[in-house]
Amino acid sequence: DAAGNSSKAAAPFSMTYHSPTPPVTSPTPPVTSPTPTQPAMPSEPGTNDWEFDILVNGRAERVGKAAIQEANDQQVTTITMDEEKLAQLLKEEGERAVIIIPVTTDSDVVIAELNGRLVKDMEAQQNVVEVRTMQAAYTLPAEQINIDAISQRFGTNVGLQDIKVRLEIAKPSPEAIHMVELAAANDGFALAAPPVNFKVSAVHGDRQEEVTKFNAYVEHSVALPEGADPSHITTGIVVEPDGTVRPVPTRIAVIDGKSYAQINSLISGMYSVVWHSLAFKDVENHWAKEAVNDMGSRMVIDGIGNGLFLPDQSISRADFAAIMVRGLGLQLESGSTPFTDMCQKEEGYQQAVITAYSYGLVSGFEDGSFRPLDKITREQAMVIIAKAMKITYLQGVNAAQTSDHVLHSFTDAINVSDWAKSSFAICVQAGIVSGRDNGQLEPKAFITRAETALIMQRLLQKSDLI
């Protein structure tokens, strides 16, 4: 880390943590697997349904049926499962089995349908299900469906066996695509692949309930067009219903020889990938050049105009919270502010701070204030980063090692406030911070914009999100 300004530190954060309930395990990435023996197409011309192979831990098993129909001027392929046969296979495979449903029809909509009772069994065994089409792949740990919670929406008299859970990958409507194209033109980025809708829902009778939020990152993979250069992808985006877009942590992966942008997100919705390359003029010879330009290209950090970033300038608490929210790809939340000094709705950081509070990243000061325009110290920033690691499931300090042991090599470790010591140790051991050039932590110094960019990049990289 680079050196920065040092000044009197602000008061510490309250350490109250308000995170969403974590799942039992973190999500499992897509598994590269052989092509099933039975292609996902009718065996005879003119037929609209046929037996279908899925992959269970890479082995093709004929336990599904596929059907094609027309609905709302779209071709829909629906895959259903033999519940008893699949349940037996999963029992034999044991925990953490991966079920891949590969669909090669060129349908507008692909739906994989699972019985609610089967989903319950899959949750208990920590299974992962992936729907893979020609345009996208949707990888979902079964526990993220949370079948008990969604079944309660239908009433206590509805059995799980009577609920159908649907995982859907669909081409957006022409109107939705036009909305994304307008957003690209307005925000100065180029679409690198057509947008794709990802949806999880439960159906009972004529009623449908959607699963819109998850407790851990779920991979929404968008296939790159044939011949596309993976190096010309800077980030994935999610498109909100009002047409606004926001960045989501994204990495490029190859599955069965095809390049995908794996977009890691906590919600379902419409996703695409973009090219948005930035190179700030005043970081050309700076130690943080790569991190700053990477985070800028991913739309996580902003410049100040005229192609400048001001890397060595300190950063406000509100701006730091906003960068964390964007970097983690969190959906902005609204509502009343939890802080006494943030009642001006016209402030641009209002939603970001409310969102950071909702996800347990910040909790303010003991007097109920947040002090959004105060400069943030390095130890205050470490408290937020350590909380973010809980969201990304990045391993922190080994329980056998104390904070003092982890920080003992830094000559100024004694200056770290008690309320920040464990957070600083977590960040150091995870490799997210390593001290400044003088070999010191400088906990009371203000963190710089360049340090913030590097820390955000390291957090996402070490969490395997980018």
mmCIF file with all atom_site columns, N, CA and C in Angstrom, residues 70-123:
data_model
loop_
_atom_site.group_PDB
_atom_site.id
_atom_site.type_symbol
_atom_site.label_atom_id
_atom_site.label_alt_id
_atom_site.label_comp_id
_atom_site.label_asym_id
_atom_site.label_entity_id
_atom_site.label_seq_id
_atom_site.pdbx_PDB_ins_code
_atom_site.Cartn_x
_atom_site.Cartn_y
_atom_site.Cartn_z
_atom_site.occupancy
_atom_site.B_iso_or_equiv
_atom_site.pdbx_formal_charge
_atom_site.auth_seq_id
_atom_site.auth_comp_id
_atom_site.auth_asym_id
_atom_site.auth_atom_id
_atom_site.pdbx_PDB_model_num
ATOM 1   N N  . GLU A 1 70  ? -45.404 -23.352 -27.648 1.00 0.00 ? 70  GLU A N  1
ATOM 2   C CA . GLU A 1 70  ? -45.427 -21.921 -27.945 1.00 0.00 ? 70  GLU A CA 1
ATOM 3   C C  . GLU A 1 70  ? -46.240 -21.210 -26.872 1.00 0.00 ? 70  GLU A C  1
ATOM 4   N N  . ALA A 1 71  ? -45.710 -20.097 -26.360 1.00 0.00 ? 71  ALA A N  1
ATOM 5   C CA . ALA A 1 71  ? -46.418 -19.295 -25.364 1.00 0.00 ? 71  ALA A CA 1
ATOM 6   C C  . ALA A 1 71  ? -46.020 -17.843 -25.522 1.00 0.00 ? 71  ALA A C  1
ATOM 7   N N  . ASN A 1 72  ? -47.012 -16.976 -25.669 1.00 0.00 ? 72  ASN A N  1
ATOM 8   C CA . ASN A 1 72  ? -46.765 -15.539 -25.820 1.00 0.00 ? 72  ASN A CA 1
ATOM 9   C C  . ASN A 1 72  ? -45.778 -15.231 -26.940 1.00 0.00 ? 72  ASN A C  1
ATOM 10  N N  . ASP A 1 73  ? -45.984 -15.899 -28.077 1.00 0.00 ? 73  ASP A N  1
ATOM 11  C CA . ASP A 1 73  ? -45.151 -15.706 -29.262 1.00 0.00 ? 73  ASP A CA 1
ATOM 12  C C  . ASP A 1 73  ? -43.695 -16.088 -29.023 1.00 0.00 ? 73  ASP A C  1
ATOM 13  N N  . GLN A 1 74  ? -43.448 -16.965 -28.056 1.00 0.00 ? 74  GLN A N  1
ATOM 14  C CA . GLN A 1 74  ? -42.103 -17.456 -27.788 1.00 0.00 ? 74  GLN A CA 1
ATOM 15  C C  . GLN A 1 74  ? -42.103 -18.977 -27.773 1.00 0.00 ? 74  GLN A C  1
ATOM 16  N N  . GLN A 1 75  ? -40.979 -19.550 -28.219 1.00 0.00 ? 75  GLN A N  1
ATOM 17  C CA . GLN A 1 75  ? -40.819 -20.993 -28.110 1.00 0.00 ? 75  GLN A CA 1
ATOM 18  C C  . GLN A 1 75  ? -40.238 -21.313 -26.735 1.00 0.00 ? 75  GLN A C  1
ATOM 19  N N  . VAL A 1 76  ? -40.903 -22.214 -26.026 1.00 0.00 ? 76  VAL A N  1
ATOM 20  C CA . VAL A 1 76  ? -40.516 -22.549 -24.658 1.00 0.00 ? 76  VAL A CA 1
ATOM 21  C C  . VAL A 1 76  ? -40.159 -24.030 -24.579 1.00 0.00 ? 76  VAL A C  1
ATOM 22  N N  . THR A 1 77  ? -38.959 -24.331 -24.092 1.00 0.00 ? 77  THR A N  1
ATOM 23  C CA . THR A 1 77  ? -38.556 -25.706 -23.806 1.00 0.00 ? 77  THR A CA 1
ATOM 24  C C  . THR A 1 77  ? -38.608 -25.915 -22.294 1.00 0.00 ? 77  THR A C  1
ATOM 25  N N  . THR A 1 78  ? -39.348 -26.922 -21.868 1.00 0.00 ? 78  THR A N  1
ATOM 26  C CA . THR A 1 78  ? -39.483 -27.227 -20.439 1.00 0.00 ? 78  THR A CA 1
ATOM 27  C C  . THR A 1 78  ? -38.941 -28.622 -20.163 1.00 0.00 ? 78  THR A C  1
ATOM 28  N N  . ILE A 1 79  ? -38.064 -28.706 -19.178 1.00 0.00 ? 79  ILE A N  1
ATOM 29  C CA . ILE A 1 79  ? -37.485 -29.976 -18.763 1.00 0.00 ? 79  ILE A CA 1
ATOM 30  C C  . ILE A 1 79  ? -38.082 -30.363 -17.411 1.00 0.00 ? 79  ILE A C  1
ATOM 31  N N  . THR A 1 80  ? -38.681 -31.534 -17.325 1.00 0.00 ? 80  THR A N  1
ATOM 32  C CA . THR A 1 80  ? -39.206 -32.045 -16.064 1.00 0.00 ? 80  THR A CA 1
ATOM 33  C C  . THR A 1 80  ? -38.413 -33.281 -15.648 1.00 0.00 ? 80  THR A C  1
ATOM 34  N N  . MET A 1 81  ? -38.441 -33.604 -14.363 1.00 0.00 ? 81  MET A N  1
ATOM 35  C CA . MET A 1 81  ? -37.627 -34.684 -13.823 1.00 0.00 ? 81  MET A CA 1
ATOM 36  C C  . MET A 1 81  ? -38.487 -35.822 -13.283 1.00 0.00 ? 81  MET A C  1
ATOM 37  N N  . ASP A 1 82  ? -37.955 -37.038 -13.371 1.00 0.00 ? 82  ASP A N  1
ATOM 38  C CA . ASP A 1 82  ? -38.523 -38.180 -12.675 1.00 0.00 ? 82  ASP A CA 1
ATOM 39  C C  . ASP A 1 82  ? -38.050 -38.068 -11.229 1.00 0.00 ? 82  ASP A C  1
ATOM 40  N N  . GLU A 1 83  ? -38.941 -37.620 -10.353 1.00 0.00 ? 83  GLU A N  1
ATOM 41  C CA . GLU A 1 83  ? -38.540 -37.296 -8.986  1.00 0.00 ? 83  GLU A CA 1
ATOM 42  C C  . GLU A 1 83  ? -37.904 -38.485 -8.271  1.00 0.00 ? 83  GLU A C  1
ATOM 43  N N  . GLU A 1 84  ? -38.542 -39.644 -8.337  1.00 0.00 ? 84  GLU A N  1
ATOM 44  C CA . GLU A 1 84  ? -38.050 -40.802 -7.597  1.00 0.00 ? 84  GLU A CA 1
ATOM 45  C C  . GLU A 1 84  ? -36.686 -41.252 -8.118  1.00 0.00 ? 84  GLU A C  1
ATOM 46  N N  . LYS A 1 85  ? -36.530 -41.298 -9.427  1.00 0.00 ? 85  LYS A N  1
ATOM 47  C CA . LYS A 1 85  ? -35.274 -41.772 -10.001 1.00 0.00 ? 85  LYS A CA 1
ATOM 48  C C  . LYS A 1 85  ? -34.133 -40.815 -9.690  1.00 0.00 ? 85  LYS A C  1
ATOM 49  N N  . LEU A 1 86  ? -34.381 -39.505 -9.827  1.00 0.00 ? 86  LEU A N  1
ATOM 50  C CA . LEU A 1 86  ? -33.330 -38.529 -9.549  1.00 0.00 ? 86  LEU A CA 1
ATOM 51  C C  . LEU A 1 86  ? -32.982 -38.523 -8.063  1.00 0.00 ? 86  LEU A C  1
ATOM 52  N N  . ALA A 1 87  ? -34.003 -38.624 -7.206  1.00 0.00 ? 87  ALA A N  1
ATOM 53  C CA . ALA A 1 87  ? -33.750 -38.653 -5.763  1.00 0.00 ? 87  ALA A CA 1
ATOM 54  C C  . ALA A 1 87  ? -32.864 -39.833 -5.393  1.00 0.00 ? 87  ALA A C  1
ATOM 55  N N  . GLN A 1 88  ? -33.103 -40.990 -6.014  1.00 0.00 ? 88  GLN A N  1
ATOM 56  C CA . GLN A 1 88  ? -32.295 -42.167 -5.735  1.00 0.00 ? 88  GLN A CA 1
ATOM 57  C C  . GLN A 1 88  ? -30.845 -41.961 -6.200  1.00 0.00 ? 88  GLN A C  1
ATOM 58  N N  . LEU A 1 89  ? -30.682 -41.379 -7.386  1.00 0.00 ? 89  LEU A N  1
ATOM 59  C CA . LEU A 1 89  ? -29.340 -41.108 -7.899  1.00 0.00 ? 89  LEU A CA 1
ATOM 60  C C  . LEU A 1 89  ? -28.576 -40.163 -6.974  1.00 0.00 ? 89  LEU A C  1
ATOM 61  N N  . LEU A 1 90  ? -29.253 -39.143 -6.492  1.00 0.00 ? 90  LEU A N  1
ATOM 62  C CA . LEU A 1 90  ? -28.594 -38.171 -5.628  1.00 0.00 ? 90  LEU A CA 1
ATOM 63  C C  . LEU A 1 90  ? -28.250 -38.789 -4.275  1.00 0.00 ? 90  LEU A C  1
ATOM 64  N N  . LYS A 1 91  ? -29.090 -39.688 -3.811  1.00 0.00 ? 91  LYS A N  1
ATOM 65  C CA . LYS A 1 91  ? -28.801 -40.388 -2.564  1.00 0.00 ? 91  LYS A CA 1
ATOM 66  C C  . LYS A 1 91  ? -27.542 -41.241 -2.706  1.00 0.00 ? 91  LYS A C  1
ATOM 67  N N  . GLU A 1 92  ? -27.416 -41.879 -3.859  1.00 0.00 ? 92  GLU A N  1
ATOM 68  C CA . GLU A 1 92  ? -26.238 -42.708 -4.115  1.00 0.00 ? 92  GLU A CA 1
ATOM 69  C C  . GLU A 1 92  ? -24.976 -41.860 -4.241  1.00 0.00 ? 92  GLU A C  1
ATOM 70  N N  . GLU A 1 93  ? -25.106 -40.675 -4.817  1.00 0.00 ? 93  GLU A N  1
ATOM 71  C CA . GLU A 1 93  ? -23.941 -39.815 -5.011  1.00 0.00 ? 93  GLU A CA 1
ATOM 72  C C  . GLU A 1 93  ? -23.471 -39.170 -3.711  1.00 0.00 ? 93  GLU A C  1
ATOM 73  N N  . GLY A 1 94  ? -24.367 -38.990 -2.771  1.00 0.00 ? 94  GLY A N  1
ATOM 74  C CA . GLY A 1 94  ? -23.994 -38.355 -1.516  1.00 0.00 ? 94  GLY A CA 1
ATOM 75  C C  . GLY A 1 94  ? -24.073 -36.842 -1.588  1.00 0.00 ? 94  GLY A C  1
ATOM 76  N N  . GLU A 1 95  ? -23.494 -36.177 -0.599  1.00 0.00 ? 95  GLU A N  1
ATOM 77  C CA . GLU A 1 95  ? -23.604 -34.725 -0.500  1.00 0.00 ? 95  GLU A CA 1
ATOM 78  C C  . GLU A 1 95  ? -22.835 -34.003 -1.605  1.00 0.00 ? 95  GLU A C  1
ATOM 79  N N  . ARG A 1 96  ? -23.306 -32.788 -1.886  1.00 0.00 ? 96  ARG A N  1
ATOM 80  C CA . ARG A 1 96  ? -22.661 -31.840 -2.799  1.00 0.00 ? 96  ARG A CA 1
ATOM 81  C C  . ARG A 1 96  ? -22.610 -32.323 -4.252  1.00 0.00 ? 96  ARG A C  1
ATOM 82  N N  . ALA A 1 97  ? -23.527 -33.187 -4.628  1.00 0.00 ? 97  ALA A N  1
ATOM 83  C CA . ALA A 1 97  ? -23.594 -33.604 -6.033  1.00 0.00 ? 97  ALA A CA 1
ATOM 84  C C  . ALA A 1 97  ? -24.017 -32.421 -6.902  1.00 0.00 ? 97  ALA A C  1
ATOM 85  N N  . VAL A 1 98  ? -23.502 -32.376 -8.133  1.00 0.00 ? 98  VAL A N  1
ATOM 86  C CA . VAL A 1 98  ? -23.826 -31.309 -9.081  1.00 0.00 ? 98  VAL A CA 1
ATOM 87  C C  . VAL A 1 98  ? -24.681 -31.890 -10.204 1.00 0.00 ? 98  VAL A C  1
ATOM 88  N N  . ILE A 1 99  ? -25.853 -31.293 -10.403 1.00 0.00 ? 99  ILE A N  1
ATOM 89  C CA . ILE A 1 99  ? -26.786 -31.722 -11.450 1.00 0.00 ? 99  ILE A CA 1
ATOM 90  C C  . ILE A 1 99  ? -26.767 -30.681 -12.555 1.00 0.00 ? 99  ILE A C  1
ATOM 91  N N  . ILE A 1 100 ? -26.393 -31.084 -13.760 1.00 0.00 ? 100 ILE A N  1
ATOM 92  C CA . ILE A 1 100 ? -26.359 -30.165 -14.897 1.00 0.00 ? 100 ILE A CA 1
ATOM 93  C C  . ILE A 1 100 ? -27.449 -30.558 -15.881 1.00 0.00 ? 100 ILE A C  1
ATOM 94  N N  . ILE A 1 101 ? -28.239 -29.570 -16.280 1.00 0.00 ? 101 ILE A N  1
ATOM 95  C CA . ILE A 1 101 ? -29.330 -29.783 -17.227 1.00 0.00 ? 101 ILE A CA 1
ATOM 96  C C  . ILE A 1 101 ? -28.959 -29.050 -18.512 1.00 0.00 ? 101 ILE A C  1
ATOM 97  N N  . PRO A 1 102 ? -28.364 -29.757 -19.503 1.00 0.00 ? 102 PRO A N  1
ATOM 98  C CA . PRO A 1 102 ? -27.884 -29.107 -20.721 1.00 0.00 ? 102 PRO A CA 1
ATOM 99  C C  . PRO A 1 102 ? -28.962 -29.101 -21.813 1.00 0.00 ? 102 PRO A C  1
ATOM 100 N N  . VAL A 1 103 ? -29.357 -27.938 -22.247 1.00 0.00 ? 103 VAL A N  1
ATOM 101 C CA . VAL A 1 103 ? -30.428 -27.798 -23.235 1.00 0.00 ? 103 VAL A CA 1
ATOM 102 C C  . VAL A 1 103 ? -29.856 -27.163 -24.499 1.00 0.00 ? 103 VAL A C  1
ATOM 103 N N  . THR A 1 104 ? -29.973 -27.863 -25.621 1.00 0.00 ? 104 THR A N  1
ATOM 104 C CA . THR A 1 104 ? -29.380 -27.368 -26.861 1.00 0.00 ? 104 THR A CA 1
ATOM 105 C C  . THR A 1 104 ? -30.413 -26.907 -27.884 1.00 0.00 ? 104 THR A C  1
ATOM 106 N N  . THR A 1 105 ? -31.661 -26.834 -27.488 1.00 0.00 ? 105 THR A N  1
ATOM 107 C CA . THR A 1 105 ? -32.651 -26.258 -28.400 1.00 0.00 ? 105 THR A CA 1
ATOM 108 C C  . THR A 1 105 ? -32.444 -24.754 -28.487 1.00 0.00 ? 105 THR A C  1
ATOM 109 N N  . ASP A 1 106 ? -32.894 -24.159 -29.562 1.00 0.00 ? 106 ASP A N  1
ATOM 110 C CA . ASP A 1 106 ? -32.737 -22.720 -29.739 1.00 0.00 ? 106 ASP A CA 1
ATOM 111 C C  . ASP A 1 106 ? -34.018 -22.001 -29.325 1.00 0.00 ? 106 ASP A C  1
ATOM 112 N N  . SER A 1 107 ? -34.552 -22.374 -28.179 1.00 0.00 ? 107 SER A N  1
ATOM 113 C CA . SER A 1 107 ? -35.804 -21.790 -27.707 1.00 0.00 ? 107 SER A CA 1
ATOM 114 C C  . SER A 1 107 ? -35.568 -20.410 -27.107 1.00 0.00 ? 107 SER A C  1
ATOM 115 N N  . ASP A 1 108 ? -36.614 -19.597 -27.114 1.00 0.00 ? 108 ASP A N  1
ATOM 116 C CA . ASP A 1 108 ? -36.542 -18.278 -26.487 1.00 0.00 ? 108 ASP A CA 1
ATOM 117 C C  . ASP A 1 108 ? -36.482 -18.396 -24.970 1.00 0.00 ? 108 ASP A C  1
ATOM 118 N N  . VAL A 1 109 ? -37.157 -19.415 -24.453 1.00 0.00 ? 109 VAL A N  1
ATOM 119 C CA . VAL A 1 109 ? -37.237 -19.626 -23.002 1.00 0.00 ? 109 VAL A CA 1
ATOM 120 C C  . VAL A 1 109 ? -36.914 -21.081 -22.701 1.00 0.00 ? 109 VAL A C  1
ATOM 121 N N  . VAL A 1 110 ? -36.066 -21.308 -21.700 1.00 0.00 ? 110 VAL A N  1
ATOM 122 C CA . VAL A 1 110 ? -35.764 -22.666 -21.227 1.00 0.00 ? 110 VAL A CA 1
ATOM 123 C C  . VAL A 1 110 ? -36.104 -22.727 -19.747 1.00 0.00 ? 110 VAL A C  1
ATOM 124 N N  . ILE A 1 111 ? -36.906 -23.726 -19.374 1.00 0.00 ? 111 ILE A N  1
ATOM 125 C CA . ILE A 1 111 ? -37.337 -23.879 -17.981 1.00 0.00 ? 111 ILE A CA 1
ATOM 126 C C  . ILE A 1 111 ? -36.985 -25.281 -17.502 1.00 0.00 ? 111 ILE A C  1
ATOM 127 N N  . ALA A 1 112 ? -36.276 -25.357 -16.373 1.00 0.00 ? 112 ALA A N  1
ATOM 128 C CA . ALA A 1 112 ? -36.055 -26.634 -15.703 1.00 0.00 ? 112 ALA A CA 1
ATOM 129 C C  . ALA A 1 112 ? -36.989 -26.678 -14.505 1.00 0.00 ? 112 ALA A C  1
ATOM 130 N N  . GLU A 1 113 ? -37.795 -27.721 -14.436 1.00 0.00 ? 113 GLU A N  1
ATOM 131 C CA . GLU A 1 113 ? -38.837 -27.795 -13.413 1.00 0.00 ? 113 GLU A CA 1
ATOM 132 C C  . GLU A 1 113 ? -38.529 -28.914 -12.426 1.00 0.00 ? 113 GLU A C  1
ATOM 133 N N  . LEU A 1 114 ? -38.523 -28.578 -11.145 1.00 0.00 ? 114 LEU A N  1
ATOM 134 C CA . LEU A 1 114 ? -38.226 -29.531 -10.083 1.00 0.00 ? 114 LEU A CA 1
ATOM 135 C C  . LEU A 1 114 ? -39.383 -29.564 -9.091  1.00 0.00 ? 114 LEU A C  1
ATOM 136 N N  . ASN A 1 115 ? -39.692 -30.730 -8.597  1.00 0.00 ? 115 ASN A N  1
ATOM 137 C CA . ASN A 1 115 ? -40.697 -30.883 -7.558  1.00 0.00 ? 115 ASN A CA 1
ATOM 138 C C  . ASN A 1 115 ? -40.188 -30.296 -6.240  1.00 0.00 ? 115 ASN A C  1
ATOM 139 N N  . GLY A 1 116 ? -41.060 -29.607 -5.507  1.00 0.00 ? 116 GLY A N  1
ATOM 140 C CA . GLY A 1 116 ? -40.647 -28.981 -4.261  1.00 0.00 ? 116 GLY A CA 1
ATOM 141 C C  . GLY A 1 116 ? -40.086 -29.960 -3.249  1.00 0.00 ? 116 GLY A C  1
ATOM 142 N N  . ARG A 1 117 ? -40.624 -31.157 -3.212  1.00 0.00 ? 117 ARG A N  1
ATOM 143 C CA . ARG A 1 117 ? -40.125 -32.173 -2.283  1.00 0.00 ? 117 ARG A CA 1
ATOM 144 C C  . ARG A 1 117 ? -38.708 -32.599 -2.661  1.00 0.00 ? 117 ARG A C  1
ATOM 145 N N  . LEU A 1 118 ? -38.451 -32.711 -3.960  1.00 0.00 ? 118 LEU A N  1
ATOM 146 C CA . LEU A 1 118 ? -37.101 -33.034 -4.433  1.00 0.00 ? 118 LEU A CA 1
ATOM 147 C C  . LEU A 1 118 ? -36.126 -31.916 -4.083  1.00 0.00 ? 118 LEU A C  1
ATOM 148 N N  . VAL A 1 119 ? -36.564 -30.668 -4.234  1.00 0.00 ? 119 VAL A N  1
ATOM 149 C CA . VAL A 1 119 ? -35.714 -29.530 -3.889  1.00 0.00 ? 119 VAL A CA 1
ATOM 150 C C  . VAL A 1 119 ? -35.346 -29.571 -2.412  1.00 0.00 ? 119 VAL A C  1
ATOM 151 N N  . LYS A 1 120 ? -36.303 -29.951 -1.560  1.00 0.00 ? 120 LYS A N  1
ATOM 152 C CA . LYS A 1 120 ? -36.039 -30.065 -0.127  1.00 0.00 ? 120 LYS A CA 1
ATOM 153 C C  . LYS A 1 120 ? -34.937 -31.093 0.137   1.00 0.00 ? 120 LYS A C  1
ATOM 154 N N  . ASP A 1 121 ? -35.016 -32.231 -0.538  1.00 0.00 ? 121 ASP A N  1
ATOM 155 C CA . ASP A 1 121 ? -33.969 -33.256 -0.399  1.00 0.00 ? 121 ASP A CA 1
ATOM 156 C C  . ASP A 1 121 ? -32.629 -32.731 -0.898  1.00 0.00 ? 121 ASP A C  1
ATOM 157 N N  . MET A 1 122 ? -32.654 -31.987 -2.008  1.00 0.00 ? 122 MET A N  1
ATOM 158 C CA . MET A 1 122 ? -31.422 -31.436 -2.568  1.00 0.00 ? 122 MET A CA 1
ATOM 159 C C  . MET A 1 122 ? -30.796 -30.415 -1.625  1.00 0.00 ? 122 MET A C  1
ATOM 160 N N  . GLU A 1 123 ? -31.634 -29.629 -0.949  1.00 0.00 ? 123 GLU A N  1
ATOM 161 C CA . GLU A 1 123 ? -31.116 -28.683 0.035   1.00 0.00 ? 123 GLU A CA 1
ATOM 162 C C  . GLU A 1 123 ? -30.380 -29.419 1.150   1.00 0.00 ? 123 GLU A C  1
#
